[in-house]
JSON list of C-alpha atoms in Angstrom, two decimals:
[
{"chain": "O", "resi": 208, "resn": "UNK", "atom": "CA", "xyz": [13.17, -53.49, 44.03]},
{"chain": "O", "resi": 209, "resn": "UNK", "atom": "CA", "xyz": [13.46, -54.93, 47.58]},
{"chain": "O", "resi": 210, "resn": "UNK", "atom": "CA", "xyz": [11.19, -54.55, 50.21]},
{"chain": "O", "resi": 211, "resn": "UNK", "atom": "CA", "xyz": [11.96, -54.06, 54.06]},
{"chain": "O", "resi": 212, "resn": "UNK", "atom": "CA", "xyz": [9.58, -53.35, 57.19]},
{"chain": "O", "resi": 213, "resn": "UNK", "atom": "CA", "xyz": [9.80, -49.90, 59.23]},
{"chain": "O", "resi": 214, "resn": "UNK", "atom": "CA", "xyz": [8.00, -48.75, 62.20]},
{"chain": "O", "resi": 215, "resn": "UNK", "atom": "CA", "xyz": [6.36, -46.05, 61.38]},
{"chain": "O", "resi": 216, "resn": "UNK", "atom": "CA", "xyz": [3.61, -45.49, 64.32]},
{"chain": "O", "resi": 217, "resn": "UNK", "atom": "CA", "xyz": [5.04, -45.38, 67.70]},
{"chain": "O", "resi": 218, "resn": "UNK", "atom": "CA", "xyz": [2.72, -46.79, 70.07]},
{"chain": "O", "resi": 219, "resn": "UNK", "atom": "CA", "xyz": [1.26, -43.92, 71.91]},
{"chain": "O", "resi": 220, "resn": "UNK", "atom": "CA", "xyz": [0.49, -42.31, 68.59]},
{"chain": "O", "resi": 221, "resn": "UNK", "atom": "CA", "xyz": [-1.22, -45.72, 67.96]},
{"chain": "O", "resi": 222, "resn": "UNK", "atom": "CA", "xyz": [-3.28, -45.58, 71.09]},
{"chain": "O", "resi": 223, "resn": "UNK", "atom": "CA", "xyz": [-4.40, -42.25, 70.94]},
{"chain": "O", "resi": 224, "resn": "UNK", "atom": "CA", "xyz": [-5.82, -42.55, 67.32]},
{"chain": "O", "resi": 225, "resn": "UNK", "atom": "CA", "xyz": [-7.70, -45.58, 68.40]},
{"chain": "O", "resi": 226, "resn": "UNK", "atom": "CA", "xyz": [-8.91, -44.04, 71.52]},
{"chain": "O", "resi": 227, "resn": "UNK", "atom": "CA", "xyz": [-10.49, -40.91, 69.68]},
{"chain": "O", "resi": 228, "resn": "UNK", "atom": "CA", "xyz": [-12.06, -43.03, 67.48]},
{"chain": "O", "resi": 229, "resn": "UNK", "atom": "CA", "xyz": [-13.69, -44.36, 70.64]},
{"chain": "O", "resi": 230, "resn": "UNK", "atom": "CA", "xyz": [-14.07, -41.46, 72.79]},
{"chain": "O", "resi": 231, "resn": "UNK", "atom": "CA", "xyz": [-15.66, -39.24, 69.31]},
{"chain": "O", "resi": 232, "resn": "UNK", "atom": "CA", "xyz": [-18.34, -42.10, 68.70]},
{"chain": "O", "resi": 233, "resn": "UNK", "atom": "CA", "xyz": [-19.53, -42.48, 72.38]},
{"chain": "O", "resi": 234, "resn": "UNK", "atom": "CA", "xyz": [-19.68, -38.97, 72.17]},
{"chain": "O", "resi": 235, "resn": "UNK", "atom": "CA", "xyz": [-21.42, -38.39, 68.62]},
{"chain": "O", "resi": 236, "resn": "UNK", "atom": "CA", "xyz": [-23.87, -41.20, 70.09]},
{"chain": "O", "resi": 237, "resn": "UNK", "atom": "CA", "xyz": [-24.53, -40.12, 73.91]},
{"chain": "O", "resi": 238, "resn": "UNK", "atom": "CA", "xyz": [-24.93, -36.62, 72.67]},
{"chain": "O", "resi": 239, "resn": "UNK", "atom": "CA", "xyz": [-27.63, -37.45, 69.67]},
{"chain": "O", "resi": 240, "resn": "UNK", "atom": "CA", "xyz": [-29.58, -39.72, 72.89]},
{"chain": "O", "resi": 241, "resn": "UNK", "atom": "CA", "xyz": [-29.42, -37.15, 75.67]},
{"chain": "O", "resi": 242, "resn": "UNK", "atom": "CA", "xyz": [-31.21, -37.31, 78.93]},
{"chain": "O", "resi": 243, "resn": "UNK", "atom": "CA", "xyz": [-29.43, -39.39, 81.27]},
{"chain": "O", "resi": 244, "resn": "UNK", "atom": "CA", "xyz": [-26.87, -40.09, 78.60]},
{"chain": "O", "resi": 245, "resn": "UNK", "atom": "CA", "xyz": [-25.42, -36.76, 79.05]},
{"chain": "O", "resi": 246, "resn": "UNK", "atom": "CA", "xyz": [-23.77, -37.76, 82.04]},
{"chain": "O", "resi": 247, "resn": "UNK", "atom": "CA", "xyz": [-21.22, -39.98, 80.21]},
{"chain": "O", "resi": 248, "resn": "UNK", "atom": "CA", "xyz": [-21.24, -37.42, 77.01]},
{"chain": "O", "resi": 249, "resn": "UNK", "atom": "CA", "xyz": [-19.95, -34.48, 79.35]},
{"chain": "O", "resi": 250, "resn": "UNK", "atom": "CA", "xyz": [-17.07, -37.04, 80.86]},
{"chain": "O", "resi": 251, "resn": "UNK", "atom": "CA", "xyz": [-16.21, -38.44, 77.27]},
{"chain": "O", "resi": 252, "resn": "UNK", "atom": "CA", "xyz": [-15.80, -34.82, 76.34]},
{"chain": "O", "resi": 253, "resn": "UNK", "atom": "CA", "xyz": [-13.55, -34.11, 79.26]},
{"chain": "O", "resi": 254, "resn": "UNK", "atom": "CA", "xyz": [-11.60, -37.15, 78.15]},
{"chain": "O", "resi": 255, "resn": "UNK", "atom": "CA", "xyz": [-11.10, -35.70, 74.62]},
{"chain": "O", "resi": 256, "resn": "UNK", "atom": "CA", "xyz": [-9.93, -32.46, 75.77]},
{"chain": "O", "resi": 257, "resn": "UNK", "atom": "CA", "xyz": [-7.30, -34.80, 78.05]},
{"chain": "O", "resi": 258, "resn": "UNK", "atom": "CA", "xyz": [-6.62, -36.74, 74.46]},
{"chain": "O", "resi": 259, "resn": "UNK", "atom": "CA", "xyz": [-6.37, -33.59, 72.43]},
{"chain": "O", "resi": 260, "resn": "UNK", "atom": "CA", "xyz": [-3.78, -32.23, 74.52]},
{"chain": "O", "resi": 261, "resn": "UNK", "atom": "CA", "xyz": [-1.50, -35.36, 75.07]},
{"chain": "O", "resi": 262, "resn": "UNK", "atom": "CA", "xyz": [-1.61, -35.27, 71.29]},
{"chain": "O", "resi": 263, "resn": "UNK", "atom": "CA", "xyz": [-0.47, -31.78, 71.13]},
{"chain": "O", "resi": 264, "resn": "UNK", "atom": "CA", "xyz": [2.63, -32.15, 73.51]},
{"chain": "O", "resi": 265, "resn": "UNK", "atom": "CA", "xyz": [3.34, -35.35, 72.01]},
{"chain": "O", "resi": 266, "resn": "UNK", "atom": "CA", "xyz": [3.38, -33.74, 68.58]},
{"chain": "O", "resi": 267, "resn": "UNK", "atom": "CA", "xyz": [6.60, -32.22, 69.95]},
{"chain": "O", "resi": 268, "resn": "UNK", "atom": "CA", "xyz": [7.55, -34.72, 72.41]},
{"chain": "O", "resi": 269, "resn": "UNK", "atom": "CA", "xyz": [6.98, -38.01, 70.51]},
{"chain": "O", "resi": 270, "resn": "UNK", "atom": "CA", "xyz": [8.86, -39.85, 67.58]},
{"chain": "O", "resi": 271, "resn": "UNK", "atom": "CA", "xyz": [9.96, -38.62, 64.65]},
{"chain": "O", "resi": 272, "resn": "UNK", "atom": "CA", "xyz": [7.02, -39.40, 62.26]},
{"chain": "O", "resi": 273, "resn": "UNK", "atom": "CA", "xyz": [4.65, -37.79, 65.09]},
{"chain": "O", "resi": 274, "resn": "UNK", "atom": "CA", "xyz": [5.88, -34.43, 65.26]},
{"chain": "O", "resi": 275, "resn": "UNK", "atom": "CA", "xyz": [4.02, -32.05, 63.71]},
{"chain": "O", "resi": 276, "resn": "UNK", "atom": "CA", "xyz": [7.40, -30.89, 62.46]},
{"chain": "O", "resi": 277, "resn": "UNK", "atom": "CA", "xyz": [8.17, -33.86, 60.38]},
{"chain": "O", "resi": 278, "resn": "UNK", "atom": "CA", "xyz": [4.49, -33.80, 58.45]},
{"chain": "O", "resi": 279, "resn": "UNK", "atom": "CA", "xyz": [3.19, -30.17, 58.85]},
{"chain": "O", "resi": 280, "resn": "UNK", "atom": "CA", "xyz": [4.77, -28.59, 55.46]},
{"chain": "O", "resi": 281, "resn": "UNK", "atom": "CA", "xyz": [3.87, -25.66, 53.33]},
{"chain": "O", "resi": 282, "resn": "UNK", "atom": "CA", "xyz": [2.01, -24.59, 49.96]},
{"chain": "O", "resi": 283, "resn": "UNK", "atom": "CA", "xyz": [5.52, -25.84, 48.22]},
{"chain": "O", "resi": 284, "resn": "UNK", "atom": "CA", "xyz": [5.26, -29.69, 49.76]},
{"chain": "O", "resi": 285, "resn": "UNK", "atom": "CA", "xyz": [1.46, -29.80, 48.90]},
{"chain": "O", "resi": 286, "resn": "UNK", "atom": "CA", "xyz": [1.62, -28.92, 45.85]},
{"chain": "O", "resi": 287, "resn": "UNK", "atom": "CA", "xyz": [4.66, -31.31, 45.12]},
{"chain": "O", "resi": 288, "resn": "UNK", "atom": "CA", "xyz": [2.77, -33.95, 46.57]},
{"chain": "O", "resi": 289, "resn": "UNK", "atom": "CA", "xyz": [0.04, -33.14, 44.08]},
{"chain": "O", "resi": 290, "resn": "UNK", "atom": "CA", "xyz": [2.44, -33.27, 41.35]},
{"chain": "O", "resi": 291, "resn": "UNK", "atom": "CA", "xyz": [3.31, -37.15, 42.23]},
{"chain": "O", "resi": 292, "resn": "UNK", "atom": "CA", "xyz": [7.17, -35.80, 43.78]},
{"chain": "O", "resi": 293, "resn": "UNK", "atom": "CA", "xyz": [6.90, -35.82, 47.50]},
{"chain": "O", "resi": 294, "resn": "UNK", "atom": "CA", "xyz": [8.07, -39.24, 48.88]},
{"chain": "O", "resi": 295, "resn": "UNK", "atom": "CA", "xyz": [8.17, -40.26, 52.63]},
{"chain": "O", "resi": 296, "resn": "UNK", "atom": "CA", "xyz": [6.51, -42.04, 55.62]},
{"chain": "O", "resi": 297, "resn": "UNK", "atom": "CA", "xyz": [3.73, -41.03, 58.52]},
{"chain": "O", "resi": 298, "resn": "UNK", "atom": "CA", "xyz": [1.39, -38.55, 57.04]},
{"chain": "O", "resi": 299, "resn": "UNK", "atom": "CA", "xyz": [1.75, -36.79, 53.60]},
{"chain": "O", "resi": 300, "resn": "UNK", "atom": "CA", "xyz": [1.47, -33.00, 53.48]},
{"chain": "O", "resi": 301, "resn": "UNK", "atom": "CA", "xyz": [-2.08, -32.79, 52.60]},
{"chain": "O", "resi": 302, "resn": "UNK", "atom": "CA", "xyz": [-3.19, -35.40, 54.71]},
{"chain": "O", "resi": 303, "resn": "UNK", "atom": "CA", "xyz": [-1.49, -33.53, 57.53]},
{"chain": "O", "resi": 304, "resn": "UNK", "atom": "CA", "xyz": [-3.98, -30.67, 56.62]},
{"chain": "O", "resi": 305, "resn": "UNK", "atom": "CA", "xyz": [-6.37, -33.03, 57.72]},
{"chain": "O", "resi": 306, "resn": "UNK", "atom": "CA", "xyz": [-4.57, -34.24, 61.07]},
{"chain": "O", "resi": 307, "resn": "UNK", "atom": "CA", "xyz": [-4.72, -30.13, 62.00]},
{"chain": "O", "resi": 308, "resn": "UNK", "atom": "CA", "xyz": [-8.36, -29.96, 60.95]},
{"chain": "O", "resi": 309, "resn": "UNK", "atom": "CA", "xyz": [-9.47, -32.92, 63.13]},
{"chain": "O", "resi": 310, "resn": "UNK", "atom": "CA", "xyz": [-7.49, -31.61, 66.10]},
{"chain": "O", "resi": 311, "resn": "UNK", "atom": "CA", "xyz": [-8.74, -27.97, 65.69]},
{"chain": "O", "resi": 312, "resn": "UNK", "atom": "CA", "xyz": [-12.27, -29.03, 65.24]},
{"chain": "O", "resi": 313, "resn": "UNK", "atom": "CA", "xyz": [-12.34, -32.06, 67.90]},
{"chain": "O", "resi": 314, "resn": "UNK", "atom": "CA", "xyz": [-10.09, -29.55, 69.75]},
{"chain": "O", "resi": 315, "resn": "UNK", "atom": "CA", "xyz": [-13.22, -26.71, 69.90]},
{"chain": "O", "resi": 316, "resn": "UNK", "atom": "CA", "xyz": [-16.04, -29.26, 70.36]},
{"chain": "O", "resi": 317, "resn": "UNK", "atom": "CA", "xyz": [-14.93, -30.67, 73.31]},
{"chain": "O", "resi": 318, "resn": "UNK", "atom": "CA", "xyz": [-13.83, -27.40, 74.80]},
{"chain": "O", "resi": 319, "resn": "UNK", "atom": "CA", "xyz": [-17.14, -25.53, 73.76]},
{"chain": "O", "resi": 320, "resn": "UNK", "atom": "CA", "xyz": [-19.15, -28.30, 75.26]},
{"chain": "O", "resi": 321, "resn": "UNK", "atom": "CA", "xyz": [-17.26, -27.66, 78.87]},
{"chain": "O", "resi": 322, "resn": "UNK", "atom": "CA", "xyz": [-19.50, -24.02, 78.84]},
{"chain": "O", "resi": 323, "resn": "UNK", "atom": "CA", "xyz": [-22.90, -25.56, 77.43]},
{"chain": "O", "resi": 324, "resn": "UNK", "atom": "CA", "xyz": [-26.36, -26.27, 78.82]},
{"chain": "O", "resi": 325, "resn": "UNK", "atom": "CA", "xyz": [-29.52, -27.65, 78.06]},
{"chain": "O", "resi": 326, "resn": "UNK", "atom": "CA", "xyz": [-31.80, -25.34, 79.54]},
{"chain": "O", "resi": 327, "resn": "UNK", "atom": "CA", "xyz": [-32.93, -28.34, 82.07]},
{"chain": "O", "resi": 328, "resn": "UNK", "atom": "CA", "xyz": [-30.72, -30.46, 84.01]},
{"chain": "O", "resi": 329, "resn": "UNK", "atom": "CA", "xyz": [-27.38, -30.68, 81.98]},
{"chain": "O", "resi": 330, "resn": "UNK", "atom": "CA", "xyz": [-24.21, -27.59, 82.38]},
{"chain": "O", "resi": 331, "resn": "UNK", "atom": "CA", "xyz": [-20.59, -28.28, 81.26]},
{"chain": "O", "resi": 332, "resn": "UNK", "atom": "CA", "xyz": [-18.57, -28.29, 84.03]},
{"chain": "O", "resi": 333, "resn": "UNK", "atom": "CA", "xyz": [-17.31, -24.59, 83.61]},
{"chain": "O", "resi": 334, "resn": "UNK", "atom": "CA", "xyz": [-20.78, -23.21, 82.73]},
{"chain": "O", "resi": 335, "resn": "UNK", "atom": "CA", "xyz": [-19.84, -21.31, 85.78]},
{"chain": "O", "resi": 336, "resn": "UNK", "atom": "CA", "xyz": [-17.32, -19.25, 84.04]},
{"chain": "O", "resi": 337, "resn": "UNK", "atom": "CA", "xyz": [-19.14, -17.59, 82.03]},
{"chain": "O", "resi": 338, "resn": "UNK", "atom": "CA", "xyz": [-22.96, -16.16, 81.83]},
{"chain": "O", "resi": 339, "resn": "UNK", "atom": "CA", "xyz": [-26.13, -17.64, 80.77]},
{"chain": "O", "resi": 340, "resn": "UNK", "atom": "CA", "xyz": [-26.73, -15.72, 77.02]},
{"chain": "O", "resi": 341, "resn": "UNK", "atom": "CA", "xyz": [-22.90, -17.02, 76.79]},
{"chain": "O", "resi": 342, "resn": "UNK", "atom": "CA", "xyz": [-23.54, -20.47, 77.41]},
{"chain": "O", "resi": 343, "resn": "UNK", "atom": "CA", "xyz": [-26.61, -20.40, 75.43]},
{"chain": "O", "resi": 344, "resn": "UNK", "atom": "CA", "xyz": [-24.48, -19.33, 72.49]},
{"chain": "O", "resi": 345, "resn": "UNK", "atom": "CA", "xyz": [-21.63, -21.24, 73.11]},
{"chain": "O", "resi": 346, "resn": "UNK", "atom": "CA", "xyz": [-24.10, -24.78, 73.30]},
{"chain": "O", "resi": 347, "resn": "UNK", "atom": "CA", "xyz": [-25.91, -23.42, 69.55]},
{"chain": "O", "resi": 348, "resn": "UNK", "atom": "CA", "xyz": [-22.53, -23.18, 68.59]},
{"chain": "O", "resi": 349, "resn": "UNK", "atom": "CA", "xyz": [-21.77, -26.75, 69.92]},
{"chain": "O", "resi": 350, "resn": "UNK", "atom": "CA", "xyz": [-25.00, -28.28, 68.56]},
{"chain": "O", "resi": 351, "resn": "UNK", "atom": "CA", "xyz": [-24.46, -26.88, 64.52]},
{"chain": "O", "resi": 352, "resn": "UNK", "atom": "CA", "xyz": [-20.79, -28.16, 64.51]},
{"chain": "O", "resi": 353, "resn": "UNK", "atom": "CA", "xyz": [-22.15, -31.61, 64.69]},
{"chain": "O", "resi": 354, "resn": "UNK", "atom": "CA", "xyz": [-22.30, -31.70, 61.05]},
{"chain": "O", "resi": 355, "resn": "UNK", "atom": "CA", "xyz": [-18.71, -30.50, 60.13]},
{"chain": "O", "resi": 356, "resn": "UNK", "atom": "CA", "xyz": [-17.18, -32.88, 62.02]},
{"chain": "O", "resi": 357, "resn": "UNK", "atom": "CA", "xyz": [-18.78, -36.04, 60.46]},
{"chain": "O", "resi": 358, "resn": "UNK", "atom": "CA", "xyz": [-18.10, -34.04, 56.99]},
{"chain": "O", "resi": 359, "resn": "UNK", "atom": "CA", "xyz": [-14.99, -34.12, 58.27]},
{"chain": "O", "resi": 360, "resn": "UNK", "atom": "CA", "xyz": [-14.84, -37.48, 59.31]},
{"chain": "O", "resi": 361, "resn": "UNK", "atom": "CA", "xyz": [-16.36, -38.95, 56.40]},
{"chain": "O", "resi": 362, "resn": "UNK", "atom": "CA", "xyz": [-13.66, -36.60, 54.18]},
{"chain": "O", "resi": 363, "resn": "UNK", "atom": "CA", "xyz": [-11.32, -38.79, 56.13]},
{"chain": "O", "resi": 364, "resn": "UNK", "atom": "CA", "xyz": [-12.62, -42.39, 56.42]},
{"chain": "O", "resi": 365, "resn": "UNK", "atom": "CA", "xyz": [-13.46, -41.74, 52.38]},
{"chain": "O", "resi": 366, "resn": "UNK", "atom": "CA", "xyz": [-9.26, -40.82, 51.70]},
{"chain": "O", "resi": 367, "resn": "UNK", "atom": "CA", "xyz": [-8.10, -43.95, 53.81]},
{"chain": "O", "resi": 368, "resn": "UNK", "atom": "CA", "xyz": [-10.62, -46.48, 51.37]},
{"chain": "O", "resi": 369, "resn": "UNK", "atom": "CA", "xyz": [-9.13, -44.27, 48.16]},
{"chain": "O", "resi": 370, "resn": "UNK", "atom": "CA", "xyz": [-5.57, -45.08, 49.47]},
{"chain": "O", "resi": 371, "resn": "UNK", "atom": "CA", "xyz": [-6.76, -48.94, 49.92]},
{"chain": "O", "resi": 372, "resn": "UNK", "atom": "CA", "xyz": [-8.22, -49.21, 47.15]},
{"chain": "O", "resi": 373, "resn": "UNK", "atom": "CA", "xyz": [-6.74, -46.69, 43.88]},
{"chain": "O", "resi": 374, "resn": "UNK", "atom": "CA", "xyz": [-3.51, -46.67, 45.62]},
{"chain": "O", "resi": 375, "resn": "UNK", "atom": "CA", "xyz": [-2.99, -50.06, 47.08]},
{"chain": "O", "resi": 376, "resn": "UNK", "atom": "CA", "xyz": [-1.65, -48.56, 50.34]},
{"chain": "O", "resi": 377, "resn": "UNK", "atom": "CA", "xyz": [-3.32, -49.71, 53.12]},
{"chain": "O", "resi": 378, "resn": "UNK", "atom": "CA", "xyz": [-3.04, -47.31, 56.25]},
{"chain": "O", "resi": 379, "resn": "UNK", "atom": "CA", "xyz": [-4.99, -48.91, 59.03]},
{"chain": "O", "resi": 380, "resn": "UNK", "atom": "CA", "xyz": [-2.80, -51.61, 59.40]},
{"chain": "O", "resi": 381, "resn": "UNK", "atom": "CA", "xyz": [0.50, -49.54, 60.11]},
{"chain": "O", "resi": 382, "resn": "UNK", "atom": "CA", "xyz": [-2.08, -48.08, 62.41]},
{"chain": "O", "resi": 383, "resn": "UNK", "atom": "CA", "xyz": [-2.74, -51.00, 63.97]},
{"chain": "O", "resi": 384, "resn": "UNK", "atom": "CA", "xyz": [0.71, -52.48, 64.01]},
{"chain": "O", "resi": 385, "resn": "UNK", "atom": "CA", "xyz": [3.02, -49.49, 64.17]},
{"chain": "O", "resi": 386, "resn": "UNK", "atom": "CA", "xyz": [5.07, -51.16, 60.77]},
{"chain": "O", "resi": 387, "resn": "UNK", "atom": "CA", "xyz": [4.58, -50.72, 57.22]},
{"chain": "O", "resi": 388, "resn": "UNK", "atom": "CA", "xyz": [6.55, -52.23, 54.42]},
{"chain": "O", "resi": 389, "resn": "UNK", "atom": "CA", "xyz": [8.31, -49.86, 52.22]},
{"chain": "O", "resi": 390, "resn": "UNK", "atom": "CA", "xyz": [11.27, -50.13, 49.41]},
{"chain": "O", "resi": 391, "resn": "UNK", "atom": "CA", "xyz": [14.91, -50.66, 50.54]},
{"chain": "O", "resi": 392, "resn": "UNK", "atom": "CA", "xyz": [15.85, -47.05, 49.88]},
{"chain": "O", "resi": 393, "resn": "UNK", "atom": "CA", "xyz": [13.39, -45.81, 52.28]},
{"chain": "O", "resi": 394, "resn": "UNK", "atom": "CA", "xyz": [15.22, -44.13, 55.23]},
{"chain": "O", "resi": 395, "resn": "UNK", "atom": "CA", "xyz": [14.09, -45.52, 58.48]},
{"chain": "O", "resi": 396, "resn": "UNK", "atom": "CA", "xyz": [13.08, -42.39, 60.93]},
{"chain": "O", "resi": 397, "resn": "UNK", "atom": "CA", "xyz": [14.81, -41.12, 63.39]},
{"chain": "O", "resi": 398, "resn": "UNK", "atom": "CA", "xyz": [14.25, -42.82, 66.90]},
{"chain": "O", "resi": 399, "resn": "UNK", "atom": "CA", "xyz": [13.12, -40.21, 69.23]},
{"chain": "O", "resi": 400, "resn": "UNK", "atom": "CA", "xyz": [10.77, -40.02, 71.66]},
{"chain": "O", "resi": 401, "resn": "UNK", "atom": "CA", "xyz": [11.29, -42.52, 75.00]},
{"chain": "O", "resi": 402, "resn": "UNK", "atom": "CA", "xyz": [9.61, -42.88, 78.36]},
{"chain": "O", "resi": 403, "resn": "UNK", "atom": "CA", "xyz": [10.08, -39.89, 79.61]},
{"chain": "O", "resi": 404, "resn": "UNK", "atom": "CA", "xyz": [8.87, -37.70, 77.10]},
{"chain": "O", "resi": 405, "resn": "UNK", "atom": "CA", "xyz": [5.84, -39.61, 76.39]},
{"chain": "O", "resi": 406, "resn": "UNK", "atom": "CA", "xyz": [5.19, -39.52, 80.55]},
{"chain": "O", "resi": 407, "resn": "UNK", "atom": "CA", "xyz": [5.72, -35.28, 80.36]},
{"chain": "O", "resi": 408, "resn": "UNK", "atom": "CA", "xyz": [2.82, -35.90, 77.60]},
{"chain": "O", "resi": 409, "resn": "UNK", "atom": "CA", "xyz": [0.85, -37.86, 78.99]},
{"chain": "O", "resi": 410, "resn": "UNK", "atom": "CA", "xyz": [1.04, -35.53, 82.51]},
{"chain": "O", "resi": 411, "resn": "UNK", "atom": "CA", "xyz": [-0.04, -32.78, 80.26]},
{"chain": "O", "resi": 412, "resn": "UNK", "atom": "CA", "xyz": [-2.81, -34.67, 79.06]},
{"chain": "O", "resi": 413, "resn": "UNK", "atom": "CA", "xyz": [-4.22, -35.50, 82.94]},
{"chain": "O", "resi": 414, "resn": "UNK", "atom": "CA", "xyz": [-4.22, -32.40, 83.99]},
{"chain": "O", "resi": 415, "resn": "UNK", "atom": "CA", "xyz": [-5.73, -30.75, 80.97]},
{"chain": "O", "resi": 416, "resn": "UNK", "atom": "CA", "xyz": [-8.57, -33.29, 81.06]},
{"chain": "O", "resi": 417, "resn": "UNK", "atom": "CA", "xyz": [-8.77, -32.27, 84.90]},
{"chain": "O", "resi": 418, "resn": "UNK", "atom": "CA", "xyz": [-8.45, -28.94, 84.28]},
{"chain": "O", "resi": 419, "resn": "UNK", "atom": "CA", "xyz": [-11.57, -29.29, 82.07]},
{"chain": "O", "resi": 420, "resn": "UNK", "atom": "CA", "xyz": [-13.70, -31.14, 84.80]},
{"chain": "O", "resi": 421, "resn": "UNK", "atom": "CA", "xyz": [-13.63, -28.29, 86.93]},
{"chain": "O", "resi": 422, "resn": "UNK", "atom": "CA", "xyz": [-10.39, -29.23, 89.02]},
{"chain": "O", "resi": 423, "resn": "UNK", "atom": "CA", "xyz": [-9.77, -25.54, 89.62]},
{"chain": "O", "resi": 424, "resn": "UNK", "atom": "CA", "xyz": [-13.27, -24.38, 90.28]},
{"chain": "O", "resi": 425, "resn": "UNK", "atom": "CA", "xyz": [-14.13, -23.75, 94.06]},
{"chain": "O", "resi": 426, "resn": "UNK", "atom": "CA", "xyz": [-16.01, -26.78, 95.64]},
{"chain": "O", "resi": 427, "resn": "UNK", "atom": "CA", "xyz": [-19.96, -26.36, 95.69]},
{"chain": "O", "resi": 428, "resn": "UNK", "atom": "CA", "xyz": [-21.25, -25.10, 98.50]},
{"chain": "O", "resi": 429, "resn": "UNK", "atom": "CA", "xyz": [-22.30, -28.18, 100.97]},
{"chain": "O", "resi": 430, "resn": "UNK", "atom": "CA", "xyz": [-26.38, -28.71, 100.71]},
{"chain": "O", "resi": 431, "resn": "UNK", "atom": "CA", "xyz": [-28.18, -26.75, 103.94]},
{"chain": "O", "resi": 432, "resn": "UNK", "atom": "CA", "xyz": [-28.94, -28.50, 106.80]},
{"chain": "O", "resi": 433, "resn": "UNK", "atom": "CA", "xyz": [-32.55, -30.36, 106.87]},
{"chain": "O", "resi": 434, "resn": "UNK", "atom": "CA", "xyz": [-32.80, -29.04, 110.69]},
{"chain": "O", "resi": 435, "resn": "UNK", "atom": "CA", "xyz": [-32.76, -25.59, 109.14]},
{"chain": "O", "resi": 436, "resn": "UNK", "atom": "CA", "xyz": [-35.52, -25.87, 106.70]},
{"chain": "O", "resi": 437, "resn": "UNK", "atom": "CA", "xyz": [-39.05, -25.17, 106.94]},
{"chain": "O", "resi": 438, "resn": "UNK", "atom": "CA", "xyz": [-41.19, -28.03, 107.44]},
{"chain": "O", "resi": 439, "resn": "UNK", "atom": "CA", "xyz": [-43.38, -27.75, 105.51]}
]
């Protein structure tokens, strides 16, 4: 049977899986250091919330193999796929189980860590919003979902090496090149997408991330005069 090449990543798509994987381990390892590294591990968090949500839009914006509605399938598809009978590009119906879980997950983690503390010098930049048992339970929360996620990470790097290797389908590289080679008979996708739509995501995205520093919090109150203080 004949072979041809497809694009199957659109770029964006491309550059925001890349950029998680970069934001996610800054994070992991800023967070695991603390002290003064939780200066940068409160803004990488603020740029994964900006990430998570430029994904979202562009899961409805973006081409046709990134739309949630061309991967996200139910019990019927999965179990077909089990079965050996589901053929197509982008993600496969269970693997788009685990596209949702590391959105959700990511999704919570970054958000939850916008209302934490430390109990010395670090607060989320809403810790404002909400009161200090909150936070406290909110930041335990935080801390213990460390472990899920690189469960859930591992669960993932471990099914990309079983598709390389048992499966002889390599997936990085169509993530690193946006093509894949697939038989003749393979449809290519639908184009979709375009400048605009990927600039209404990527707006989104901005002010989400934003949003999360604090952009619609009232400014601090400006530090008192020295004149006015006692001197001693």
């Amino acid at each position: 049977m004949n072979r041809k090449r497809i694009r199957v990543w659109d770029l964006p798509t491309r550059l925001f899986h890349w950029s998680m994987v970069a934001v996610v381990a800054g994070a992991i390892l800023t967070g695991l250091n603390g002290g003064n590294m939780m200066v940068h591990h409160q803004r990488l968090g603020v740029i994964l919330v900006g990430l998570i949500a430029f994904r979202l839009a562009w899961g409805f914006l973006g081409s046709h193999t990134a739309r949630f509605g061309s991967f996200v399938r139910g019990p019927g598809a999965i179990a077909a796929y089990l079965r050996g009978q589901w053929h197509g590009i982008g993600h496969n119906p269970l693997g788009a189980l685990s596209v949702l879980a590391l959105l959700a997950l990511f999704g919570f983690q970054a958000i939850s860590g916008l209302f934490a503390n430390d109990d010395i010098a670090f607060e989320g930049p809403l810790r404002t919003l909400v009161d200090k048992s909150t936070s406290d339970w909110i930041t335990g929360i935080h801390a213990s979902m460390l472990w899920w996620l690189l469960a859930l990470v591992a669960l993932h790097v471990g099914a990309v090496l079983f598709y390389a290797h048992a499966k002889k389908d390599n997936l990085v590289r169509p993530m690193l090149t946006g093509w894949k080679e697939v038989d003749d008979t393979v449809e290519d996708p639908p184009r979709r997408g375009g400048l605009l739509n990927f600039l209404i995501a990527l707006a989104i995205g901005v002010v989400a991330a934003w949003v999360a520093a604090g952009g619609l919090l009232p400014p601090p109150p400006p530090p008192p005069d020295p004149a006015t203080l006692p001197s001693w």
